[in-house]
Coordinates of C-alpha atoms and ligand atoms in Angstrom, one line a residue:
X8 CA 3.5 13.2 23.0
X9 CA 6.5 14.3 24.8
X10 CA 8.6 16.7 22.3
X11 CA 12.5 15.5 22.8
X12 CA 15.2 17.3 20.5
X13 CA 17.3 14.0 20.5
X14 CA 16.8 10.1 19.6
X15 CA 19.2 7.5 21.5
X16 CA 20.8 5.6 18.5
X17 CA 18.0 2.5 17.9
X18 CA 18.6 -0.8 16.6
X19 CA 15.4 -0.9 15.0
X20 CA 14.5 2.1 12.4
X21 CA 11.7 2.2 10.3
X22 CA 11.5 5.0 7.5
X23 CA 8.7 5.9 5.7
X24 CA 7.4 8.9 3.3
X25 CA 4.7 9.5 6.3
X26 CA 4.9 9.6 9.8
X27 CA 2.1 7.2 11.0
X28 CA 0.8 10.7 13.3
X29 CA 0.2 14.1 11.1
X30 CA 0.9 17.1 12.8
X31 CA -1.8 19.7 12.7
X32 CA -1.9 23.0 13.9
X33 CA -4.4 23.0 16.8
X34 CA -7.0 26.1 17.5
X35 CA -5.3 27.3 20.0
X36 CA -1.5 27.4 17.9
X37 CA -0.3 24.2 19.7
X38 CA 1.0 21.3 18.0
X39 CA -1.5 18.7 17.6
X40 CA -0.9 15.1 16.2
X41 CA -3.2 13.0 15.0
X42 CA -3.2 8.9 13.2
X43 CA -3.8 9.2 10.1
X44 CA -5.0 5.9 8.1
X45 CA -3.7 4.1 6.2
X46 CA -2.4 0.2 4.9
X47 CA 1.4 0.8 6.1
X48 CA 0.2 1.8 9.2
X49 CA -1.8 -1.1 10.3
X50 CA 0.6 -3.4 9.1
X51 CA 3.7 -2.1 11.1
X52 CA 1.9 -0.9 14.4
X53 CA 2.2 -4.2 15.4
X54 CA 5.8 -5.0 14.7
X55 CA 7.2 -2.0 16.3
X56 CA 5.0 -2.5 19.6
X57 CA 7.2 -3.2 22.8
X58 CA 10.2 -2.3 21.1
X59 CA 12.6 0.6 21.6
X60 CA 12.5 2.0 17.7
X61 CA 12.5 5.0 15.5
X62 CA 10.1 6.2 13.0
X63 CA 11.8 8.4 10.4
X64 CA 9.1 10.5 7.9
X65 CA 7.3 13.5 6.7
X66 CA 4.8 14.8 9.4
X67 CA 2.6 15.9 6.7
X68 CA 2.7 19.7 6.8
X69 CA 5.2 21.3 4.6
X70 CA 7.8 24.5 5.5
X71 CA 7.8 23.3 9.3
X72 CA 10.7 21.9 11.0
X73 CA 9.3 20.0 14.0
X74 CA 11.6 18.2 16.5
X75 CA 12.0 14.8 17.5
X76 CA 9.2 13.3 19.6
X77 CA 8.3 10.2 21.6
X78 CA 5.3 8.0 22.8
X79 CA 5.7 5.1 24.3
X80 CA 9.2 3.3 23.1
X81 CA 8.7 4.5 19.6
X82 CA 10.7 8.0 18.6
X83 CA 9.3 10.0 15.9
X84 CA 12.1 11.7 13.7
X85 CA 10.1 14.0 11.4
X86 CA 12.2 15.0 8.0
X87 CA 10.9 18.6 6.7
X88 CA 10.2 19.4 3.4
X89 CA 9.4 22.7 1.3
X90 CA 6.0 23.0 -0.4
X91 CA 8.0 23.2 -3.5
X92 CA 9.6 19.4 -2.5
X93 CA 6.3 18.3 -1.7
X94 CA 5.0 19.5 -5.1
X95 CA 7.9 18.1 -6.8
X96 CA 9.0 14.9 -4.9
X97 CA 5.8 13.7 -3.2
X98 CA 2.5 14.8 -5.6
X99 CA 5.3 14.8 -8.8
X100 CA 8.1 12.3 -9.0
X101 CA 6.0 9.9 -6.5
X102 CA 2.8 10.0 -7.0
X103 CA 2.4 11.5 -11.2
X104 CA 5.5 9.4 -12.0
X105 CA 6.5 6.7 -10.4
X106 CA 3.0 5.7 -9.3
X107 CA 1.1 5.6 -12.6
X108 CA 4.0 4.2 -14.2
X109 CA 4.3 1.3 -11.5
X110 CA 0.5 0.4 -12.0
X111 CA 0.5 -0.1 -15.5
X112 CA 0.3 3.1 -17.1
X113 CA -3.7 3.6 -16.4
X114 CA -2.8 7.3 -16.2
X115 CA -0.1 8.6 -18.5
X116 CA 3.5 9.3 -16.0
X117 CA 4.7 12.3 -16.3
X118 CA 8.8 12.9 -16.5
X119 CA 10.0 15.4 -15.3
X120 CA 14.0 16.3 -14.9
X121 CA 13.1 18.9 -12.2
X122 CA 10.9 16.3 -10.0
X123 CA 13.7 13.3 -10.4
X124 CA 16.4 16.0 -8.9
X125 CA 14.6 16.7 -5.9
X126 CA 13.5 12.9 -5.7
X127 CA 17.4 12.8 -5.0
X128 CA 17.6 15.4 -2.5
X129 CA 14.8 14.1 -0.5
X130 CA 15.3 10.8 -0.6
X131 CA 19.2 12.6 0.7
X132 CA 17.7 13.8 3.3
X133 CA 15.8 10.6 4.3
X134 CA 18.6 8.8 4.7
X135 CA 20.8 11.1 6.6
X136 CA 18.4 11.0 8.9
X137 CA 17.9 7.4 9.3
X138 CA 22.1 7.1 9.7
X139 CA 21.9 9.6 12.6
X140 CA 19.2 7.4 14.6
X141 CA 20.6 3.7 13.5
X142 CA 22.9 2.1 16.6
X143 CA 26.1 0.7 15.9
X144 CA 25.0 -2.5 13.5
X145 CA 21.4 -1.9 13.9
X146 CA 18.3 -2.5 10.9
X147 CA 16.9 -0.2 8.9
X148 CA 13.1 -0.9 6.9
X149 CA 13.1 1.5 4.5
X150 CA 9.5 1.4 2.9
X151 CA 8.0 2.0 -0.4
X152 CA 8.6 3.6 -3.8
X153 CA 8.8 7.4 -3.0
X154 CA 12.2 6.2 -1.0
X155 CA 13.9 3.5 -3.6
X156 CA 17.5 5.7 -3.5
X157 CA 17.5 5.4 0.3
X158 CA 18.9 1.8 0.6
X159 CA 22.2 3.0 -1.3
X160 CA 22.4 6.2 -0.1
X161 CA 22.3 4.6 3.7
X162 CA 24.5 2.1 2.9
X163 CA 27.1 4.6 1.8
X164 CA 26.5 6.9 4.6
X165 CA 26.4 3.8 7.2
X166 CA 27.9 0.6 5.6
X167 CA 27.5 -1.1 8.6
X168 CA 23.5 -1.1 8.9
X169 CA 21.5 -4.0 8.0
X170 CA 19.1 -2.5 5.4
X171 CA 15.7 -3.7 4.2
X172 CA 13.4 -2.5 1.7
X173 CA 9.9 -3.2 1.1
X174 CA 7.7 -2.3 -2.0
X175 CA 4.1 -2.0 -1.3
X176 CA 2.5 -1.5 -5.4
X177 CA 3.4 -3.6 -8.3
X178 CA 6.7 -3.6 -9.9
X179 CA 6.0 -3.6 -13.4
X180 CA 7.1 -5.3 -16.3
X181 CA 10.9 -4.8 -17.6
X182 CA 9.3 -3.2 -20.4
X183 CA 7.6 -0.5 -19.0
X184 CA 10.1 0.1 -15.8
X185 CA 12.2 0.6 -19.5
X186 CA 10.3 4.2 -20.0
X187 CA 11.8 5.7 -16.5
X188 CA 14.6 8.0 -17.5
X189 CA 16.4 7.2 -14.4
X190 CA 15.9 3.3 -14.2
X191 CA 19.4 2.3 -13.4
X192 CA 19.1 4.9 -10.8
X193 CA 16.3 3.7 -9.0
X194 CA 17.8 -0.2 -9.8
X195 CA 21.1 1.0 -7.8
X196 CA 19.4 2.9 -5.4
X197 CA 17.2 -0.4 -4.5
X198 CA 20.2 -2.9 -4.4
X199 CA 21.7 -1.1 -1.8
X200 CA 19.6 -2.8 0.7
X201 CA 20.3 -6.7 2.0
X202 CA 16.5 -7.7 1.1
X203 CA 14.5 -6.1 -1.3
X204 CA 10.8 -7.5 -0.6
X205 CA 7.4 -7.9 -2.9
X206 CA 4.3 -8.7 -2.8
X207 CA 4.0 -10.8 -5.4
X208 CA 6.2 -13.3 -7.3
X209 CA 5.5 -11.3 -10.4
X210 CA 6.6 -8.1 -8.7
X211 CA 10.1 -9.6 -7.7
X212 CA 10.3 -11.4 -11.1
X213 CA 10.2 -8.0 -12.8
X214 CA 12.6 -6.6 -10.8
X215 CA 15.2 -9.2 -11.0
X216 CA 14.3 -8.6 -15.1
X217 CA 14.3 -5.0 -14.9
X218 CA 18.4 -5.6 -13.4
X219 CA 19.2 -8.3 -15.9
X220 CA 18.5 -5.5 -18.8
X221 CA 19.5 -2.4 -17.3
X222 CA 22.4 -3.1 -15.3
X223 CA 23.7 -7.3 -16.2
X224 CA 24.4 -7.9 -12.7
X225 CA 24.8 -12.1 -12.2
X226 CA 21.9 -13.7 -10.5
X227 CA 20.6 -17.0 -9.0
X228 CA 17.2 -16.5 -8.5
X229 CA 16.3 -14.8 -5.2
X230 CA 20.1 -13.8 -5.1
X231 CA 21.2 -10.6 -7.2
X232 CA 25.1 -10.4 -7.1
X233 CA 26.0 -6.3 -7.0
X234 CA 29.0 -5.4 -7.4
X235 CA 30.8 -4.1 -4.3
X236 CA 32.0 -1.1 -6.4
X237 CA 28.3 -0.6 -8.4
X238 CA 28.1 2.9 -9.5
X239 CA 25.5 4.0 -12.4
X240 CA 25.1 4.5 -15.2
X241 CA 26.7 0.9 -16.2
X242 CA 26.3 -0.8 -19.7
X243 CA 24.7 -4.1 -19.0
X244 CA 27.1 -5.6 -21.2
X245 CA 30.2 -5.0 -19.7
X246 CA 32.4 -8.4 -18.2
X247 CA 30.9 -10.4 -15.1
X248 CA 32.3 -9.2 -12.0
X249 CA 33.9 -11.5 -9.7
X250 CA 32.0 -13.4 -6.8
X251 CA 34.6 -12.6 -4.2
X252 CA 34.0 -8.9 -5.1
X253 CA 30.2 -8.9 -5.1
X254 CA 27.8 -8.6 -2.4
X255 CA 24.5 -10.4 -2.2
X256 CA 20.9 -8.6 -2.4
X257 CA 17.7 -11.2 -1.7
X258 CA 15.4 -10.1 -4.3
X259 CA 11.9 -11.8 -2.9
X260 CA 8.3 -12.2 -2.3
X261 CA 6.7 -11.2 1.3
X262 CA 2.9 -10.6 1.5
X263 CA 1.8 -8.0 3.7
X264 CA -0.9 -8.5 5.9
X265 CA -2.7 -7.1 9.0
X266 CA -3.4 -7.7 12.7
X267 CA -6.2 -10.4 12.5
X268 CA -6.9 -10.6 16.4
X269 CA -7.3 -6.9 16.6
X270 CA -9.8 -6.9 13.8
X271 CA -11.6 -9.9 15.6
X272 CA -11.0 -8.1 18.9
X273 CA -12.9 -4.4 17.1
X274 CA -15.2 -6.4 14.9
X275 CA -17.1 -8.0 17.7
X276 CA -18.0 -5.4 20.4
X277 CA -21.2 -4.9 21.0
X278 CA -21.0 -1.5 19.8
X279 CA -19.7 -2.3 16.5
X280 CA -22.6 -5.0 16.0
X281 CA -25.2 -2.7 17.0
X282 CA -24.1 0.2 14.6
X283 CA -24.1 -3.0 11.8
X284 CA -27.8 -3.5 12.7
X285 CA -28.6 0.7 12.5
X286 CA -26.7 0.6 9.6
X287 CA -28.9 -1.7 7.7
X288 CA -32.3 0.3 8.8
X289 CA -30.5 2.9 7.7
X290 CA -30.6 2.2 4.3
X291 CA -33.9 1.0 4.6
X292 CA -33.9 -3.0 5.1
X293 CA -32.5 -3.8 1.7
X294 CA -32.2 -7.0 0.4
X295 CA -28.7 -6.6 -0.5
X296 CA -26.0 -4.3 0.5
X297 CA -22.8 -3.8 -1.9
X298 CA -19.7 -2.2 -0.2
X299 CA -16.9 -0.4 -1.8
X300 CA -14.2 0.8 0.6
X301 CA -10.9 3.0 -1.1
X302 CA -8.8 5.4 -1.1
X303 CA -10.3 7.6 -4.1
X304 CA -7.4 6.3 -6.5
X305 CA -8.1 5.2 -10.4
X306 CA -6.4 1.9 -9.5
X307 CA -8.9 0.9 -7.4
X308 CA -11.8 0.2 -10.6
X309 CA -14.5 2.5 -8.5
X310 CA -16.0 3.5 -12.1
X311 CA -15.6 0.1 -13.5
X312 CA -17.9 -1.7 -10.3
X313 CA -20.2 1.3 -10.5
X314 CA -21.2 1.3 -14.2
X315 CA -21.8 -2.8 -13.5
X316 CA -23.8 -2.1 -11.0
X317 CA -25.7 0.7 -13.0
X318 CA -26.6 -1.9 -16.3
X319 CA -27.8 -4.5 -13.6
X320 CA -30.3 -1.7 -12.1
X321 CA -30.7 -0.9 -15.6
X322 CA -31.8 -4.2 -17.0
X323 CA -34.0 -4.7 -14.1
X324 CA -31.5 -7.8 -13.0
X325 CA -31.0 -6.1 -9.7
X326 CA -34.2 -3.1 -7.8
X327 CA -32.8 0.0 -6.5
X328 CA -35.4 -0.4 -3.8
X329 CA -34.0 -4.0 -2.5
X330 CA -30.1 -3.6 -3.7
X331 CA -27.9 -0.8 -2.8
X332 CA -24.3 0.1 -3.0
X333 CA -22.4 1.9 -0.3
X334 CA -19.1 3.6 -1.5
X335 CA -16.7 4.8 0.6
X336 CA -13.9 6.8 -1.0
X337 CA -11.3 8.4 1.0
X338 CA -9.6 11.7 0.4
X339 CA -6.5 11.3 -1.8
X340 CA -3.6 12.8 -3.5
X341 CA -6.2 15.7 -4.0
X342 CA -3.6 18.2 -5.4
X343 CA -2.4 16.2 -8.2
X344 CA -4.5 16.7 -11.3
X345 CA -5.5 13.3 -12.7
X346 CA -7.2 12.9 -9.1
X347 CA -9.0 16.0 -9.0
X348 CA -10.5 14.3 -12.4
X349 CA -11.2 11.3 -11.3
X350 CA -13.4 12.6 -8.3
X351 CA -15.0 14.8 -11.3
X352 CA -15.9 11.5 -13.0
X353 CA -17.2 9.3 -10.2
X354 CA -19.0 12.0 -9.1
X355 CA -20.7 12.8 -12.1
X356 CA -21.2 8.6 -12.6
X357 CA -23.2 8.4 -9.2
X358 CA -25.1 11.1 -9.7
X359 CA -26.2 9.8 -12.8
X360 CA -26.8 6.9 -12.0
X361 CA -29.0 7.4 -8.3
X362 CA -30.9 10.4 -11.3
X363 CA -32.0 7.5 -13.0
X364 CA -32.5 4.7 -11.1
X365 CA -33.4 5.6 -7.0
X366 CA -36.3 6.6 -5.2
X367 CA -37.0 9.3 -2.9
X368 CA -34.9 8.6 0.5
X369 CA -33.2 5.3 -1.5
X370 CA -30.7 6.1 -3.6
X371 CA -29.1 3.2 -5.9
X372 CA -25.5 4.5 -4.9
X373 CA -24.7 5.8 -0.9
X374 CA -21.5 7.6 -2.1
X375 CA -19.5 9.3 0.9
X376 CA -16.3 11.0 0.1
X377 CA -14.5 10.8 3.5
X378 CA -12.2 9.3 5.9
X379 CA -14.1 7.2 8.9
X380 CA -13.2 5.6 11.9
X381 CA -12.1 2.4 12.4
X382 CA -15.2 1.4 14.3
X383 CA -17.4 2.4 12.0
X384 CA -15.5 0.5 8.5
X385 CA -16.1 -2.5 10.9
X386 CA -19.7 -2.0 11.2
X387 CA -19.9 -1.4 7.2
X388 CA -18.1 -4.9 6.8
X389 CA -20.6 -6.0 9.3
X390 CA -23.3 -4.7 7.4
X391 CA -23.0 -5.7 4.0
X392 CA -23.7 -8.5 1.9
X393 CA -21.0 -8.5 -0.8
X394 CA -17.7 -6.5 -0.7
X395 CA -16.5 -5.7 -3.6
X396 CA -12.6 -5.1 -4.2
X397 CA -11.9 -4.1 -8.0
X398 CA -8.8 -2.6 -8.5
X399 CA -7.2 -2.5 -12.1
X400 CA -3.7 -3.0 -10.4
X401 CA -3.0 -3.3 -6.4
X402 CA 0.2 -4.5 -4.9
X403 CA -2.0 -5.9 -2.2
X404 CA -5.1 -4.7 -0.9
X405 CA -5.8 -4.8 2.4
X406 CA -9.6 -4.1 2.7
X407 CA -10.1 -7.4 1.1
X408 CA -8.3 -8.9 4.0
X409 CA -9.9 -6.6 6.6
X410 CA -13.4 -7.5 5.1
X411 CA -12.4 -11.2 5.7
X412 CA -11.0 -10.9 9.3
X413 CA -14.0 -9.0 10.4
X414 CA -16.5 -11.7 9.3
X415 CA -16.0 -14.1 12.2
X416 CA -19.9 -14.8 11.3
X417 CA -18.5 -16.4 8.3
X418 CA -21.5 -14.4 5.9
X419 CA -20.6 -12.3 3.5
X420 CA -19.4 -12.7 0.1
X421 CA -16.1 -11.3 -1.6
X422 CA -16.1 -10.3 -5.1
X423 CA -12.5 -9.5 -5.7
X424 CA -10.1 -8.4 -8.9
X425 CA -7.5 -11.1 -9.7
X426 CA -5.2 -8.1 -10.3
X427 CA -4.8 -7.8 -6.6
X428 CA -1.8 -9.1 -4.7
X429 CA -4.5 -10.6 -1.9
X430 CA -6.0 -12.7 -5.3
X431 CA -2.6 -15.0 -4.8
X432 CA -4.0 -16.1 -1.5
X433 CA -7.4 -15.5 -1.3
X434 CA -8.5 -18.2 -3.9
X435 CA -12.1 -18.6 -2.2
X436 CA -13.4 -14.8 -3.1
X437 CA -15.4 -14.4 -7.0
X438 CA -12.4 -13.8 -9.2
X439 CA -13.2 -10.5 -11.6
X440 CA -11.6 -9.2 -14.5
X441 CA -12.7 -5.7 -13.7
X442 CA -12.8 -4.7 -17.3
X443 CA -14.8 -7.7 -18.0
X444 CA -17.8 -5.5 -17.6
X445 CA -20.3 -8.6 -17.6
X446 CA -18.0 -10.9 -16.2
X447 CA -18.2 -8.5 -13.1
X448 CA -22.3 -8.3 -13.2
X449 CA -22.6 -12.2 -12.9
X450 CA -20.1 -11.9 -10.0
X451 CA -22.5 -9.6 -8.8
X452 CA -25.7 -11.6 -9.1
X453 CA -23.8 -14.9 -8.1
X454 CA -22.6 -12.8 -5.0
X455 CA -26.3 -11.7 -4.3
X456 CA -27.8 -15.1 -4.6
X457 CA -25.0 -17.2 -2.7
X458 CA -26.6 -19.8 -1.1
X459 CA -25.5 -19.6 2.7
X460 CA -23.9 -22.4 3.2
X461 CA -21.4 -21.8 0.1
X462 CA -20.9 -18.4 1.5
X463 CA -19.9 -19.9 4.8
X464 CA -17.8 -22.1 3.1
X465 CA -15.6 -20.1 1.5
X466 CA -15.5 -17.5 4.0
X467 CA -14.3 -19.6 6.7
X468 CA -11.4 -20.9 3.8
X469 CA -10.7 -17.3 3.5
X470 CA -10.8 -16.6 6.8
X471 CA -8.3 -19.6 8.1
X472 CA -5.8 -18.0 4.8
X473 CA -5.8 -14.8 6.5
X474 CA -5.1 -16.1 10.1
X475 CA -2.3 -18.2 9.2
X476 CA -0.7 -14.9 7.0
X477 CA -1.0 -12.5 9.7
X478 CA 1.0 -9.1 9.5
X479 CA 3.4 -11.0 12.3
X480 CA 4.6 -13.6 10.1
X481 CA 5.0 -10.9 7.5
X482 CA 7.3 -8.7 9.7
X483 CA 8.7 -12.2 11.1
X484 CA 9.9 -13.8 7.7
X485 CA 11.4 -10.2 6.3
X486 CA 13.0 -9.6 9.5
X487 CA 14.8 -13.4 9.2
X488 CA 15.3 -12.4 5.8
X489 CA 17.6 -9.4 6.7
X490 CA 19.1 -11.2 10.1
X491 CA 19.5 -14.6 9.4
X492 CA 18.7 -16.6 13.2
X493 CA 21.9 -18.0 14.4
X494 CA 21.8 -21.8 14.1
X495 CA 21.5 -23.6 17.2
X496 CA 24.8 -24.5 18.4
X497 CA 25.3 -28.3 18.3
X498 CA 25.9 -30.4 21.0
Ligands
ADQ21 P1 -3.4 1.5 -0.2 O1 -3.4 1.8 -1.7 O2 -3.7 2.7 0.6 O3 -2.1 0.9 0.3 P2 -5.1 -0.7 1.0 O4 -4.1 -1.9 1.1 O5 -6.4 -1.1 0.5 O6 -4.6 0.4 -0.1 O7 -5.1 0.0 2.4 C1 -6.1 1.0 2.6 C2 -6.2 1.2 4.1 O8 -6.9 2.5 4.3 C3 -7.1 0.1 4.7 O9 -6.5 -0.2 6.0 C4 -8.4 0.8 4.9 O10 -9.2 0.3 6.0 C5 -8.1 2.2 5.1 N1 -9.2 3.1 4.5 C6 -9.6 3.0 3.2 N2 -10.7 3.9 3.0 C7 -10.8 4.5 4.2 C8 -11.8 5.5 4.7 N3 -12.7 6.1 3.9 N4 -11.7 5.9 6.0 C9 -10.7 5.3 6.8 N5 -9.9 4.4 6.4 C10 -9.9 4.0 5.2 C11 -0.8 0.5 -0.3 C12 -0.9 -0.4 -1.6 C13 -1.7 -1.6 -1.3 C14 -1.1 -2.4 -0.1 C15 -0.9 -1.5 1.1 C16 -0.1 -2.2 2.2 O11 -1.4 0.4 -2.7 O12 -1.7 -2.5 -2.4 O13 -2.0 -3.4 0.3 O14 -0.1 -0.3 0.7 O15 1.1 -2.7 1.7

């Protein structure tokens, strides 16, 4: 990539906590940047190819300035940030506050004054440098909840910008959002933008709840009236402001998606078919395979699938030497405590479990605790017989929908959790309560025994869902959301 210590000013500007590329420092002391995964990523690849843009984020190693660079049309804007700010805004305020908090408290959050004021500053320093990129009039997609300030702080800064914001987890209830120290804050900071976009309906009903109780701004549901001279903190009680001095913030729902013909286009090489096939005598010909594909996160309900499994090997419903279950579970948040545990814990579960219940060469659980590449997630969706997606809380999940778009053999069954933003479309898969312990077993065994041609069924349903969402009509409908098309001029 061609290093560049300026950025012509962009109409189109993307900002996100990550650059989509992570610089690495290379054997030989060059700069070396690599793609790292991830859902964001696969969604917005699309929309920003063949398009002159920006990409404003974190490069992913802290205490290094690094300058502007560009591949392609796209330029690269990396924001620095101290190892304290990564400790404190990105593994603190993020990722031990906000996250937790936003996915129904299944870890406690953790408040901390010290994280929340260099939340500020970062998010500061976000936005100063989306302003100096944005042309004249030009859009800003600020995404995600390590960057809710940045709408408001941009607007100030550049009152001309269209600005767009899109949450990718839950927003929870009004009740909980209620714990957050700083919620009219983060409410203020979010209104800023012109569109505020969820996955679900829920999501963007909590938030439009969340403003009703903390800061009484007028509404007409998706339409938040802010007052053109909002400042926090403001008592929800005081008078209504007038219309003529309020602006209008779309408060609404936009599913996320991914690229369907480049999963079709991956899924069905040769190569990726043959590796499905060496996969399966690789594990030894069983009868069925079980696939679990995450981030290692304690939303995704790893433990919860596992100890299902583990009763059905233990009750003799299911044979360690004809069923088998492949986890994958990425590297994550690895600094922050309550993930350190977690990897303790599923650890300890699989080892437990494979103790008790496999053979010699065949365990019950094929756990691997590691990134792959794309080719090779394809040949696992290839290769299995039921994927199962069991999160306790995701704002969509997008393995669910990759499992889907990869199956143009229309086998394969999906269990999936209805707590899941891809449950509201993807009304074909098994519907588990993950905590429903049995519940999730006779998914399981109903998953195992699918007759083909109900299998088929409801995966091609699933399948024509996913094609008609694809990540295009996602970027599509925000994007018209923002810029409203001109109407055709009559004649
Ligand atoms: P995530 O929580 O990261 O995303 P998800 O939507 O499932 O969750 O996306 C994960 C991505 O990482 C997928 O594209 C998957 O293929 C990839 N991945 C997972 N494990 C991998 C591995 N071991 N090796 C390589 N790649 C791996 C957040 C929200 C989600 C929301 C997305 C997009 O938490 O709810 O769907 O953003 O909005």
């Amino acid at each position: 990539m061609a290093g560049s210590t300026r950025t012509p000013p962009v109409d189109f500007v993307v900002v996100s906590n990550r650059l989509p590329v992570d610089a690495k420092p290379g054997a030989d002391g060059e700069q070396q940047w690599v793609t790292s995964p991830g859902g964001l990523v696969a969604a917005l690849q699309p929309v920003m190819a063949g398009r002159e843009a920006a990409w404003v984020g974190w490069p992913g190693l802290a205490d290094t300035p690094l300058e502007t660079f560009s591949l392609d049309r796209t330029h690269y804007v990396p924001v620095s940030m101290s190892e304290r700010e990564v400790a404190e805004h990105y593994e603190g305020m993020s990722n031990a506050t906000i996250w937790p908090l936003y996915h129904d408290v299944i870890v406690a959050p953790q408040f901390h004054r010290d994280w929340w004021e260099t939340y500020r500053v970062v998010n500061q320093r976000f936005a100063e440098a989306a302003a100096a990129v944005a042309s004249e009039g030009g859009f800003v997609w600020v995404q995600d909840y390590q960057l809710q300030l940045v709408p408001q702080m941009l607007r100030v800064l550049r009152p001309d910008l269209r600005i767009g914001y899109f949450h990718h987890i839950p927003f929870p209830s009004s009740e909980l959002f209620g714990q957050l120290p700083w919620r009219q804050e983060i409410l203020h900071g979010l209104l800023g933008a012109d569109v505020v976009g969820f996955q679900r309906a829920v999501d963007a009903s909590n938030m439009r709840q969340a403003v009703r109780r903390n800061v009484g701004y007028s509404m007409k549901k998706p339409i938040v009236r802010v007052p053109l001279d909002a400042r926090v903190p403001r008592d929800p009680d005081s008078p209504p402001v007038t219309a003529s001095k309020t602006r209008e913030v779309r408060v609404d729902v936009f599913p996320i998606s991914l690229d369907q013909a480049a999963i079709v286009e991956l899924a069905t090489t040769d190569s990726v078919r043959a590796r499905a096939t060496a996969i399966r005598e690789e594990l030894g010909q069983p009868g069925t395979v079980f696939l679990g594909v995450d981030r290692l996160d304690y939303t995704k309900g790893i433990s919860h699938r596992l100890k299902a499994f583990g009763e059905l090997l233990a009750e003799g419903t299911l044979e360690a030497s004809d069923a088998v279950f492949v986890q994958l579970a990425s590297p994550s948040r690895e600094r922050v405590e309550s993930y350190r545990q977690l990897r303790d814990d599923i650890e300890l579960q699989v080892g437990r479990i494979n103790g008790e219940f496999g053979h010699l060469g065949r365990p019950a659980i094929v756990y691997l605790h590691q990134n792959i590449s794309r080719d090779e997630m394809m040949a696992l969706y290839l290769a299995c017989d039921v994927m199962v997606v069991t999160p306790l809380r995701d704002g969509m999940n997008l393995v669910a929908k990759e499992f889907v778009s990869a199956r143009t053999d229309n086998k394969g069954v999906l269990v999936l959790s209805e707590f899941t933003g891809a449950a509201d479309e993807l009304d074909q898969a098994l519907m588990v309560n993950p905590h429903d312990i049995d519940g999730m077993k006779e998914a399981f065994v109903q998953a195992a025994n699918m007759s083909p041609d109900e299998a088929s069924t409801r995966m091609a349903a699933l399948r024509a869902t996913v094609e008609e969402h694809d990540v295009r009509r996602w970027a599509t409908s925000f994007l018209d959301a923002v810029t409203p098309p001109r109407p055709k001029p009559r004649r």
